[in-house]
Coordinates of N, CA and C in Angstrom, one line a residue:
A1057 N 0.8 -1.2 0.0 CA 0.0 0.0 0.0 C 0.9 1.2 0.0
G1058 N 0.4 2.3 -0.5 CA 1.1 3.6 -0.6 C 1.0 4.4 0.7
L1059 N 1.6 5.6 0.6 CA 1.6 6.4 1.8 C 0.2 6.9 2.2
G1060 N -0.7 7.1 1.3 CA -2.0 7.6 1.6 C -2.7 6.8 2.6
S1061 N -2.8 5.5 2.5 CA -3.5 4.7 3.4 C -2.9 4.7 4.8
A1062 N -1.6 4.8 4.9 CA -0.9 4.8 6.2 C -1.2 6.1 6.9
L1063 N -1.3 7.1 6.2 CA -1.5 8.4 6.8 C -2.9 8.6 7.4
L1064 N -3.9 7.8 6.9 CA -5.2 7.9 7.4 C -5.3 7.8 8.9
T1065 N -4.5 7.0 9.5 CA -4.5 6.8 10.9 C -3.6 7.8 11.6
L1066 N -3.0 8.7 10.9 CA -2.1 9.7 11.5 C -2.4 11.1 11.2
Q1067 N -3.7 11.4 11.1 CA -4.1 12.8 10.9 C -3.9 13.6 12.1
P1068 N -3.6 14.9 12.0 CA -3.4 15.8 13.1 C -4.6 15.8 14.1
S1069 N -4.2 15.6 15.4 CA -5.3 15.6 16.4 C -5.4 17.0 17.1
E1070 N -4.4 17.9 16.9 CA -4.5 19.2 17.5 C -5.5 20.1 16.8
A1071 N -6.3 20.7 17.5 CA -7.3 21.6 16.9 C -6.7 22.7 16.2
A1072 N -7.2 23.0 15.0 CA -6.7 24.1 14.2 C -7.4 25.4 14.6
A1073 N -7.1 25.8 15.8 CA -7.7 27.0 16.4 C -6.7 28.2 16.4
D1074 N -7.2 29.4 16.6 CA -6.3 30.5 16.6 C -5.3 30.3 17.7
M1075 N -4.0 30.7 17.4 CA -3.0 30.4 18.3 C -2.6 31.7 19.0
T1076 N -2.5 31.7 20.3 CA -1.9 32.7 21.1 C -0.4 32.5 21.0
L1077 N 0.4 33.5 21.4 CA 1.8 33.4 21.3 C 2.3 32.2 22.2
T1078 N 1.7 32.1 23.4 CA 2.2 31.0 24.2 C 1.9 29.7 23.7
S1079 N 0.7 29.5 23.1 CA 0.3 28.2 22.6 C 1.1 27.9 21.3
F1080 N 1.4 29.0 20.5 CA 2.2 28.8 19.3 C 3.6 28.3 19.7
K1081 N 4.2 28.9 20.8 CA 5.5 28.5 21.2 C 5.5 27.1 21.7
R1082 N 4.4 26.7 22.4 CA 4.4 25.3 22.9 C 4.3 24.3 21.7
S1083 N 3.5 24.7 20.7 CA 3.5 23.9 19.5 C 4.8 23.9 18.8
Y1084 N 5.5 25.0 18.7 CA 6.8 25.1 18.1 C 7.8 24.2 18.8
F1085 N 7.9 24.3 20.1 CA 8.9 23.5 20.8 C 8.5 22.0 20.8
R1086 N 7.3 21.7 20.6 CA 6.9 20.3 20.6 C 7.2 19.7 19.2
W1087 N 7.0 20.4 18.1 CA 7.0 19.8 16.8 C 8.3 20.2 16.0
V1088 N 8.8 21.4 16.2 CA 10.0 21.8 15.4 C 11.2 20.8 15.6
P1089 N 11.5 20.4 16.8 CA 12.6 19.4 17.0 C 12.3 18.1 16.2
R1090 N 11.0 17.7 16.1 CA 10.7 16.5 15.3 C 10.9 16.8 13.8
I1091 N 10.5 18.0 13.4 CA 10.7 18.4 12.0 C 12.2 18.4 11.6
E1092 N 13.0 18.9 12.5 CA 14.4 18.9 12.3 C 15.0 17.5 12.3
A1093 N 14.5 16.6 13.1 CA 14.9 15.2 13.1 C 14.5 14.5 11.8
G1094 N 13.2 14.9 11.3 CA 12.8 14.4 10.1 C 13.6 14.9 8.9
R1095 N 14.0 16.1 9.0 CA 14.9 16.7 7.9 C 16.2 15.9 7.9
D1096 N 16.8 15.6 9.1 CA 18.0 14.8 9.1 C 17.8 13.4 8.5
F1097 N 16.6 12.8 8.8 CA 16.3 11.5 8.2 C 16.2 11.6 6.7
L1098 N 15.5 12.6 6.2 CA 15.3 12.8 4.8 C 16.6 12.9 4.1
V1099 N 17.5 13.7 4.6 CA 18.8 14.0 3.9 C 19.8 12.9 4.2
L1100 N 20.1 12.6 5.5 CA 21.2 11.7 5.8 C 20.9 10.2 5.7
E1101 N 19.7 9.8 6.0 CA 19.4 8.4 5.9 C 18.8 8.0 4.5
L1102 N 17.7 8.6 4.2 CA 17.0 8.3 2.9 C 17.9 8.7 1.7
G1103 N 18.4 9.9 1.8 CA 19.3 10.4 0.7 C 20.5 9.5 0.5
T1104 N 21.1 9.1 1.6 CA 22.3 8.2 1.5 C 22.0 6.9 0.9
A1105 N 20.8 6.3 1.3 CA 20.4 5.0 0.8 C 20.1 5.1 -0.7
I1106 N 19.5 6.2 -1.1 CA 19.2 6.4 -2.6 C 20.5 6.5 -3.3
E1107 N 21.4 7.3 -2.8 CA 22.7 7.5 -3.5 C 23.5 6.2 -3.6
K1108 N 23.5 5.4 -2.6 CA 24.2 4.1 -2.6 C 23.4 3.0 -3.3
E1109 N 22.1 3.3 -3.6 CA 21.2 2.3 -4.3 C 21.0 1.1 -3.4
T1110 N 20.9 1.3 -2.1 CA 20.6 0.2 -1.2 C 19.1 0.2 -1.1
W1111 N 18.4 -0.4 -2.0 CA 17.0 -0.3 -2.1 C 16.2 -1.0 -1.0
S1112 N 16.8 -2.0 -0.4 CA 16.2 -2.6 0.7 C 16.1 -1.7 1.9
E1113 N 17.1 -0.8 2.1 CA 17.1 0.2 3.2 C 16.1 1.2 2.9
V1114 N 16.0 1.6 1.6 CA 14.9 2.6 1.2 C 13.6 2.1 1.5
L1115 N 13.3 0.9 1.1 CA 11.9 0.3 1.3 C 11.6 0.0 2.7
K1116 N 12.6 -0.2 3.5 CA 12.4 -0.4 4.9 C 11.8 0.8 5.6
T1117 N 12.1 2.0 5.1 CA 11.6 3.2 5.8 C 10.1 3.4 5.5
F1118 N 9.6 2.6 4.5 CA 8.2 2.7 4.2 C 7.4 1.5 4.8
E1119 N 8.0 0.6 5.4 CA 7.3 -0.5 6.0 C 6.5 -0.1 7.2
L1120 N 5.3 -0.6 7.2 CA 4.4 -0.3 8.3 C 4.7 -1.1 9.5
T1121 N 4.9 -0.5 10.7 CA 5.2 -1.2 11.9 C 4.3 -0.7 13.0
T1122 N 4.2 -1.5 14.0 CA 3.3 -1.1 15.2 C 4.0 -0.1 16.0
V1123 N 3.3 0.9 16.4 CA 3.8 2.0 17.2 C 3.4 1.9 18.7
S1124 N 2.4 1.0 19.0 CA 1.9 0.8 20.3 C 3.0 0.2 21.2
Q1125 N 3.1 0.5 22.4 CA 4.1 -0.1 23.3 C 3.9 -1.6 23.5
E1126 N 5.0 -2.3 23.5 CA 4.9 -3.7 23.7 C 4.2 -4.1 25.0
G1127 N 3.2 -5.0 24.9 CA 2.5 -5.3 26.1 C 1.2 -4.5 26.3
S1128 N 1.0 -3.5 25.5 CA -0.2 -2.6 25.6 C -1.4 -3.5 25.2
A1129 N -2.6 -3.0 25.6 CA -3.8 -3.7 25.3 C -4.0 -3.8 23.8
K1130 N -3.7 -2.8 23.0 CA -3.9 -2.8 21.6 C -2.9 -3.8 21.0
A1131 N -1.7 -3.8 21.4 CA -0.7 -4.7 20.9 C -1.0 -6.2 21.2
E1132 N -1.5 -6.4 22.4 CA -1.9 -7.8 22.8 C -3.1 -8.3 22.0
L1133 N -4.0 -7.4 21.6 CA -5.2 -7.8 20.8 C -4.9 -7.8 19.3
G1134 N -3.7 -7.3 18.9 CA -3.4 -7.3 17.5 C -4.1 -6.2 16.7
I1135 N -4.5 -5.2 17.4 CA -5.2 -4.1 16.7 C -4.4 -2.8 16.8
A1136 N -3.2 -2.8 17.2 CA -2.3 -1.6 17.3 C -2.2 -0.9 16.0
D1137 N -2.2 0.4 16.0 CA -2.0 1.2 14.8 C -0.6 0.9 14.2
K1138 N -0.6 1.0 12.9 CA 0.7 0.8 12.2 C 1.0 2.0 11.4
S1139 N 2.3 2.3 11.3 CA 2.7 3.4 10.4 C 4.2 3.2 10.0
S1140 N 4.7 4.0 9.1 CA 6.0 3.8 8.6 C 6.9 4.9 9.3
R1141 N 8.2 4.7 9.2 CA 9.1 5.8 9.7 C 8.9 7.1 8.9
I1142 N 8.7 6.9 7.6 CA 8.4 8.1 6.8 C 7.3 8.9 7.4
D1143 N 6.2 8.2 7.7 CA 5.0 8.9 8.3 C 5.4 9.5 9.6
R1144 N 5.9 8.7 10.5 CA 6.1 9.2 11.9 C 7.2 10.3 12.0
E1145 N 8.3 10.1 11.3 CA 9.4 11.0 11.5 C 9.5 12.2 10.6
L1146 N 8.7 12.2 9.6 CA 8.7 13.3 8.6 C 7.3 13.9 8.3
L1147 N 6.4 13.1 7.8 CA 5.2 13.7 7.3 C 4.3 14.1 8.4
L1148 N 4.1 13.3 9.5 CA 3.2 13.7 10.6 C 3.6 15.0 11.3
P1149 N 4.9 15.2 11.7 CA 5.3 16.4 12.3 C 5.1 17.6 11.4
L1150 N 5.4 17.5 10.1 CA 5.2 18.6 9.1 C 3.7 18.9 9.1
K1151 N 2.8 17.9 9.0 CA 1.4 18.1 8.9 C 0.8 18.8 10.1
I1152 N 1.2 18.2 11.3 CA 0.6 18.8 12.5 C 1.0 20.2 12.8
W1153 N 2.2 20.5 12.5 CA 2.7 21.9 12.9 C 2.0 22.9 12.0
V1154 N 1.6 22.5 10.8 CA 0.8 23.5 10.0 C -0.3 24.1 10.8
T1155 N -1.0 23.3 11.7 CA -2.1 23.8 12.4 C -1.8 25.0 13.3
S1156 N -0.5 25.2 13.6 CA -0.1 26.3 14.4 C -0.3 27.7 13.8
F1157 N -0.6 27.7 12.5 CA -0.7 28.9 11.8 C -2.2 29.2 11.4
A1158 N -3.1 28.6 12.2 CA -4.5 28.8 11.9 C -5.0 30.2 12.2
E1159 N -5.9 30.7 11.4 CA -6.5 32.0 11.7 C -8.0 31.9 11.4
K1160 N -8.8 31.6 12.5 CA -10.2 31.4 12.3 C -10.5 30.4 11.2
G1161 N -10.0 29.2 11.3 CA -10.1 28.2 10.3 C -8.7 28.2 9.6
T1162 N -8.7 27.6 8.4 CA -7.4 27.5 7.7 C -7.0 28.8 7.1
S1163 N -5.8 29.2 7.3 CA -5.2 30.4 6.8 C -4.5 30.2 5.5
P1164 N -4.3 31.3 4.7 CA -3.5 31.1 3.4 C -2.1 30.5 3.7
K1165 N -1.5 30.8 4.8 CA -0.2 30.3 5.2 C -0.3 28.8 5.4
Q1166 N -1.4 28.3 6.1 CA -1.6 26.9 6.3 C -1.7 26.2 5.0
R1167 N -2.5 26.8 4.1 CA -2.8 26.1 2.8 C -1.5 26.0 2.0
K1168 N -0.7 27.0 2.0 CA 0.6 27.0 1.3 C 1.5 25.9 1.9
M1169 N 1.6 25.8 3.2 CA 2.4 24.8 3.8 C 1.9 23.4 3.6
D1170 N 0.6 23.3 3.6 CA 0.0 22.0 3.4 C 0.3 21.5 1.9
K1171 N 0.3 22.5 1.0 CA 0.6 22.1 -0.4 C 2.0 21.5 -0.5
Q1172 N 3.0 22.1 0.3 CA 4.3 21.5 0.2 C 4.4 20.1 0.9
V1173 N 3.6 19.9 1.9 CA 3.6 18.6 2.5 C 3.0 17.6 1.5
D1174 N 2.0 18.0 0.8 CA 1.5 17.1 -0.2 C 2.5 16.8 -1.3
I1175 N 3.3 17.8 -1.7 CA 4.4 17.5 -2.7 C 5.4 16.5 -2.2
I1176 N 5.7 16.7 -0.9 CA 6.7 15.8 -0.3 C 6.1 14.4 -0.2
K1177 N 4.9 14.3 0.1 CA 4.2 13.0 0.2 C 4.2 12.3 -1.2
V1178 N 3.8 13.0 -2.2 CA 3.8 12.5 -3.6 C 5.2 12.1 -4.0
S1179 N 6.2 12.9 -3.7 CA 7.6 12.6 -4.0 C 8.1 11.3 -3.3
L1180 N 7.7 11.2 -2.1 CA 8.1 10.0 -1.3 C 7.5 8.7 -1.9
E1181 N 6.2 8.8 -2.3 CA 5.6 7.7 -2.9 C 6.3 7.3 -4.2
K1182 N 6.8 8.3 -5.0 CA 7.6 8.0 -6.2 C 8.9 7.3 -5.8
I1183 N 9.5 7.8 -4.7 CA 10.7 7.1 -4.3 C 10.5 5.6 -3.9
R1184 N 9.4 5.4 -3.2 CA 9.0 4.0 -2.9 C 8.9 3.1 -4.1
L1185 N 8.2 3.6 -5.1 CA 8.0 2.8 -6.3 C 9.3 2.7 -7.1
A1186 N 10.1 3.8 -7.1 CA 11.4 3.7 -7.8 C 12.4 2.8 -7.2
A1187 N 12.2 2.6 -5.9 CA 13.1 1.7 -5.1 C 12.8 0.2 -5.4
G1188 N 11.7 -0.1 -6.1 CA 11.4 -1.5 -6.4 C 10.2 -2.0 -5.7
A1189 N 9.4 -1.1 -5.1 CA 8.2 -1.6 -4.5 C 7.2 -2.2 -5.5
E1190 N 6.4 -3.2 -5.0 CA 5.4 -3.8 -5.8 C 6.0 -4.5 -7.0
G1191 N 7.2 -5.1 -6.8 CA 7.8 -5.9 -7.9 C 8.4 -5.1 -9.0
R1192 N 8.5 -3.8 -8.9 CA 9.1 -3.0 -10.0 C 10.6 -3.2 -10.0
T1193 N 11.2 -2.8 -11.1 CA 12.6 -2.8 -11.2 C 13.1 -1.4 -10.7
P1194 N 14.1 -1.4 -9.8 CA 14.6 -0.1 -9.3 C 15.0 0.8 -10.3
D1195 N 14.7 2.1 -10.1 CA 15.0 3.2 -11.1 C 15.8 4.3 -10.3
P1196 N 17.1 4.2 -10.3 CA 17.9 5.2 -9.5 C 17.6 6.6 -9.9
E1197 N 17.5 6.8 -11.2 CA 17.3 8.2 -11.7 C 16.0 8.8 -11.2
A1198 N 14.9 8.0 -11.3 CA 13.6 8.4 -10.8 C 13.6 8.7 -9.3
A1199 N 14.3 7.8 -8.6 CA 14.4 7.9 -7.1 C 15.1 9.2 -6.8
S1200 N 16.2 9.5 -7.4 CA 17.0 10.7 -7.1 C 16.2 12.0 -7.5
E1201 N 15.5 11.9 -8.6 CA 14.7 13.1 -9.0 C 13.6 13.4 -8.0
A1202 N 12.9 12.3 -7.6 CA 11.8 12.5 -6.6 C 12.4 13.0 -5.3
W1203 N 13.5 12.5 -4.9 CA 14.2 12.9 -3.6 C 14.5 14.4 -3.7
E1204 N 15.0 14.9 -4.8 CA 15.3 16.3 -5.0 C 14.1 17.2 -4.9
K1205 N 13.0 16.7 -5.4 CA 11.7 17.4 -5.4 C 11.2 17.5 -3.9
A1206 N 11.4 16.4 -3.2 CA 11.1 16.4 -1.8 C 11.9 17.4 -1.0
L1207 N 13.2 17.5 -1.3 CA 14.0 18.5 -0.6 C 13.6 19.9 -1.0
A1208 N 13.2 20.2 -2.2 CA 12.8 21.5 -2.6 C 11.5 21.9 -1.9
A1209 N 10.6 20.9 -1.8 CA 9.3 21.2 -1.2 C 9.5 21.5 0.3
F1210 N 10.4 20.7 0.9 CA 10.8 20.9 2.4 C 11.3 22.4 2.6
N1211 N 12.2 22.8 1.7 CA 12.7 24.1 1.8 C 11.7 25.2 1.6
Q1212 N 10.7 24.9 0.7 CA 9.6 25.9 0.5 C 8.7 26.0 1.7
Y1213 N 8.5 24.8 2.3 CA 7.7 24.7 3.6 C 8.4 25.6 4.7
V1214 N 9.7 25.5 4.8 CA 10.4 26.2 5.8 C 10.4 27.7 5.5
K1215 N 10.5 28.1 4.2 CA 10.5 29.5 3.8 C 9.1 30.1 4.2
I1216 N 8.0 29.4 3.9 CA 6.7 29.9 4.2 C 6.5 30.0 5.7
A1217 N 7.0 29.0 6.5 CA 6.8 29.0 7.9 C 7.6 30.2 8.5
N1218 N 8.8 30.4 8.1 CA 9.6 31.5 8.7 C 9.1 32.9 8.4
K1219 N 8.3 33.1 7.3 CA 7.9 34.4 7.0 C 6.9 35.0 8.0
G1220 N 7.3 36.0 8.7 CA 6.4 36.7 9.6 C 6.3 35.9 11.0
M1221 N 7.2 34.9 11.2 CA 7.1 34.2 12.5 C 7.7 35.0 13.6
T1222 N 7.1 34.9 14.8 CA 7.6 35.6 15.9 C 9.1 35.5 16.1
L1223 N 9.7 36.6 16.6 CA 11.1 36.6 16.8 C 11.5 35.9 18.1
Q1224 N 10.5 35.5 18.9 CA 10.8 34.8 20.1 C 11.2 33.4 20.0
V1225 N 11.2 32.9 18.7 CA 11.7 31.5 18.5 C 12.6 31.7 17.3
R1226 N 13.5 30.7 17.2 CA 14.5 30.8 16.0 C 13.8 30.3 14.8
E1227 N 14.2 30.8 13.7 CA 13.7 30.3 12.4 C 14.2 28.9 12.1
L1228 N 13.4 28.2 11.3 CA 13.8 26.9 10.9 C 14.9 27.0 9.8
T1229 N 15.7 26.0 9.7 CA 16.8 26.0 8.8 C 16.4 25.0 7.7
G1230 N 16.7 25.4 6.4 CA 16.4 24.6 5.3 C 17.6 23.7 5.0
I1231 N 17.5 23.0 3.8 CA 18.5 22.1 3.4 C 19.4 22.8 2.3
P1232 N 20.7 22.8 2.5 CA 21.5 23.5 1.5 C 21.5 22.9 0.1
A1233 N 21.7 23.7 -0.9 CA 21.8 23.2 -2.2 C 22.8 22.1 -2.4
D1234 N 23.9 22.3 -1.7 CA 25.0 21.3 -1.7 C 24.8 20.4 -0.5
V1235 N 24.1 19.3 -0.7 CA 23.8 18.5 0.5 C 25.0 17.9 1.2
S1236 N 26.1 17.9 0.5 CA 27.4 17.4 1.2 C 27.8 18.3 2.3
T1237 N 27.3 19.5 2.4 CA 27.6 20.5 3.5 C 26.5 20.4 4.6
Y1238 N 25.6 19.6 4.4 CA 24.5 19.5 5.4 C 25.0 19.1 6.8
V1239 N 24.5 19.8 7.8 CA 24.9 19.5 9.2 C 23.6 19.0 9.9
A1240 N 23.7 17.9 10.6 CA 22.6 17.4 11.4 C 22.2 18.4 12.5
A1241 N 20.9 18.4 12.8 CA 20.4 19.2 13.9 C 21.1 18.8 15.2
P1242 N 21.4 19.8 16.1 CA 22.0 19.5 17.3 C 21.1 18.6 18.2
A1243 N 21.7 17.9 19.1 CA 21.0 17.0 19.9 C 20.0 17.7 20.8
R1244 N 18.8 17.2 21.0 CA 17.8 17.8 21.7 C 18.2 17.9 23.2
P1245 N 17.8 18.9 23.9 CA 18.0 19.0 25.4 C 17.3 17.8 26.1
T1246 N 17.8 17.5 27.2 CA 17.2 16.3 28.0 C 15.8 16.6 28.5
N1247 N 15.4 17.9 28.5 CA 14.1 18.3 29.1 C 13.2 18.7 27.9
T1248 N 13.0 17.8 26.9 CA 12.1 18.1 25.8 C 10.7 17.6 26.1
Y1249 N 9.9 17.7 25.0 CA 8.5 17.2 25.1 C 8.5 15.7 25.4
S1250 N 9.6 15.0 25.2 CA 9.5 13.5 25.4 C 9.4 13.2 26.9
Q1251 N 9.7 14.2 27.7 CA 9.5 13.9 29.2 C 8.2 14.6 29.7
A1252 N 7.4 15.1 28.9 CA 6.2 15.8 29.3 C 5.4 14.8 30.1
G1253 N 4.9 15.3 31.2 CA 4.0 14.4 32.1 C 4.8 13.8 33.2
S1254 N 6.1 13.9 33.2 CA 6.9 13.4 34.3 C 6.7 14.3 35.5
A1255 N 6.7 13.7 36.7 CA 6.4 14.5 37.9 C 7.5 15.6 38.1
T1256 N 8.7 15.3 37.7 CA 9.8 16.3 37.9 C 10.0 17.3 36.8
Q1257 N 9.1 17.2 35.8 CA 9.3 18.0 34.6 C 9.0 19.4 34.9
K1258 N 9.9 20.3 34.6 CA 9.7 21.8 34.8 C 9.3 22.5 33.5
Y1259 N 10.1 22.1 32.4 CA 9.8 22.8 31.1 C 9.6 21.7 30.1
Q1260 N 8.9 22.1 29.0 CA 8.7 21.2 27.9 C 10.0 21.2 27.0
Y1261 N 10.6 22.4 26.9 CA 11.7 22.6 26.0 C 12.5 23.8 26.3
C1262 N 13.8 23.8 26.1 CA 14.6 25.0 26.2 C 15.6 25.1 25.0
D1263 N 15.8 26.3 24.6 CA 16.9 26.6 23.6 C 17.4 28.0 23.9
D1264 N 18.2 28.5 22.9 CA 18.8 29.8 23.2 C 17.9 31.0 23.3
K1265 N 16.6 30.7 23.0 CA 15.6 31.7 23.1 C 14.9 31.7 24.5
G1266 N 15.2 30.6 25.3 CA 14.5 30.5 26.6 C 13.8 29.2 26.7
C1267 N 13.0 29.1 27.8 CA 12.3 27.8 28.1 C 10.7 28.0 28.0
V1268 N 10.1 26.9 27.7 CA 8.6 27.0 27.6 C 8.1 25.9 28.5
K1269 N 7.1 26.2 29.4 CA 6.5 25.3 30.3 C 5.5 24.4 29.6

């Protein structure tokens, strides 16, 4: 199955309501680190696998796997939701963060960012097929071309997001034209959203702009 069916179970759950500065920052610090990790994955892992023509590694990123914790009720009953790394680490964070720019419903900025996510999604499906999915013969040229289109759409998404964004958070960084100069995102602080809900948790996230509870 393609990416479309997998994403049906991964639609954004955050309400697309008008964002106050505080709620925007919370959304930013929750999702931008994931977007940056997804950018690393797109460039350093998927791009490298395409360049080396290790098609089994490319296809592995599209495999649907269970995301429920081992031993959970859903896992025990065999009804746990499944998704791919592509969905979880790249498409879902991009899609959900778009809702941060809502203005009494969907805003022009949201629609422009959503369009780029759709381009990335289509490009990734082309990569999956070019890597030999569904019994096809791998097509390195088609895979590379689709990957480059995904990078271009990611950069356009970043450009749209950064325009007019509050100065209280840092702008997102795009992917350089010369990907050999790409530098992975710095390691996340230990007090990120991943610890949210812990009794000792004080902040959701901190960076050089400060901390958000």
